[in-house]
Each structure stands twice: as structure tokens, then as C-alpha cells.
């Protein structure tokens, strides 16, 4: 069944585009939780991008690589008016 934020997402729920990044080595929040949320957002036709970051723990410096910052910059440029 649906839990947490997944329960609140419906096709009529208006949300801005979402960029999600989750570390595969996260031992605080299981990557599967973000994967489930991503799938729910897609199921409800929401605009969402999702990246799994290899070997990254929760809040890991690995999120701040040039590659990941390029992903963030591209996302922001695509969605800012």
C-alpha cells in the first residue's frame, strides 16, 4: 500500500517539476523509498527526474561532484521562467 508522501500525490495535485537524487549507500533513508516515490510521481504524470548516486550515503559529499552539479544546473535552466 501507499505510505508517507505517496498517499498525497494524485493526478490533480499540482506540484512543480522535481529533481530527486538518492545515494545507493544511504543507511538512513533506503533508496527504495525514493524509487517508490519516483514511480508514483511518474504514474501520476508528474514531471520528475531521478538520479541514483553510486556509493553515496545520506548527505554525502559525492552529491557535489561536477557531474551532479551539471545535472542540477541543467534541470534548473530547463524549469526556470
Short mmCIF file of C-alpha atoms in Angstrom, two decimals:
data_model
loop_
_atom_site.label_atom_id
_atom_site.label_comp_id
_atom_site.label_asym_id
_atom_site.label_seq_id
_atom_site.Cartn_x
_atom_site.Cartn_y
_atom_site.Cartn_z
CA UNK A 1 0.00 0.00 0.00
CA UNK A 2 0.86 3.64 -0.15
CA UNK A 3 2.72 5.27 2.70
CA UNK A 4 4.01 8.73 3.54
CA UNK A 5 4.20 11.26 0.73
CA UNK A 6 2.97 8.73 -1.83
CA UNK A 7 -0.53 8.90 -0.31
CA UNK A 8 -0.81 12.63 -1.08
CA UNK A 9 0.13 12.51 -4.75
CA UNK A 10 -2.73 12.34 -7.21
CA UNK A 11 -3.11 13.44 -10.80
CA UNK A 12 -4.94 16.60 -9.65
CA UNK A 13 -2.20 17.50 -7.15
CA UNK A 14 -0.24 20.40 -8.60
CA UNK A 15 3.48 20.25 -7.91
CA UNK A 16 6.45 21.85 -9.62
CA UNK A 17 8.96 19.74 -11.56
CA UNK A 18 11.02 17.57 -9.21
CA UNK A 19 14.68 16.54 -9.30
CA UNK A 20 15.46 13.65 -6.97
CA UNK A 21 18.91 12.33 -6.08
CA UNK A 22 19.48 9.44 -3.72
CA UNK A 23 22.67 7.71 -2.62
CA UNK A 24 22.78 3.96 -3.10
CA UNK A 25 24.78 3.58 0.13
CA UNK A 26 22.29 5.62 2.18
CA UNK A 27 21.82 3.88 5.53
CA UNK A 28 19.43 6.49 6.93
CA UNK A 29 16.75 6.51 4.19
CA UNK A 30 16.51 3.42 2.00
CA UNK A 31 16.94 4.16 -1.72
CA UNK A 32 13.80 2.09 -2.30
CA UNK A 33 11.75 4.86 -0.68
CA UNK A 34 12.86 7.35 -3.30
CA UNK A 35 12.38 4.79 -6.04
CA UNK A 36 8.78 4.25 -4.89
CA UNK A 37 8.13 8.00 -4.76
CA UNK A 38 9.65 8.45 -8.23
CA UNK A 39 7.45 5.68 -9.63
CA UNK A 40 4.35 7.23 -8.03
CA UNK A 41 5.18 10.65 -9.46
CA UNK A 42 5.58 9.12 -12.93
CA UNK A 43 2.36 7.14 -12.51
CA UNK A 44 0.53 10.40 -11.78
CA UNK A 45 2.12 12.09 -14.83
CA UNK A 46 4.28 14.46 -12.80
CA UNK A 47 7.45 15.91 -14.25
CA UNK A 48 10.28 14.23 -12.35
CA UNK A 49 13.93 13.35 -12.90
CA UNK A 50 15.67 10.82 -10.69
CA UNK A 51 19.35 10.00 -10.21
CA UNK A 52 20.85 7.29 -8.04
CA UNK A 53 24.36 8.18 -6.87
CA UNK A 54 26.78 5.25 -6.57
CA UNK A 55 28.44 4.73 -3.17
CA UNK A 56 26.83 7.87 -1.69
CA UNK A 57 25.50 7.91 1.86
CA UNK A 58 22.90 10.33 3.26
CA UNK A 59 24.19 13.89 2.71
CA UNK A 60 27.42 12.54 1.22
CA UNK A 61 29.92 14.89 -0.49
CA UNK A 62 29.52 12.62 -3.54
CA UNK A 63 26.38 14.61 -4.37
CA UNK A 64 28.54 17.69 -5.01
CA UNK A 65 30.52 16.33 -7.94
CA UNK A 66 30.79 18.33 -11.15
CA UNK A 67 28.66 15.71 -12.90
CA UNK A 68 25.85 16.03 -10.35
CA UNK A 69 26.04 19.83 -10.32
CA UNK A 70 25.71 19.74 -14.12
CA UNK A 71 22.52 17.69 -13.69
CA UNK A 72 21.16 20.24 -11.20
CA UNK A 73 22.12 23.20 -13.40
CA UNK A 74 20.52 21.64 -16.49
CA UNK A 75 17.34 20.88 -14.52
CA UNK A 76 17.10 24.43 -13.13
CA UNK A 77 17.73 26.04 -16.51
CA UNK A 78 15.04 23.85 -18.08
CA UNK A 79 12.43 24.77 -15.48
CA UNK A 80 13.07 28.38 -14.51
CA UNK A 81 10.96 31.03 -16.20
#
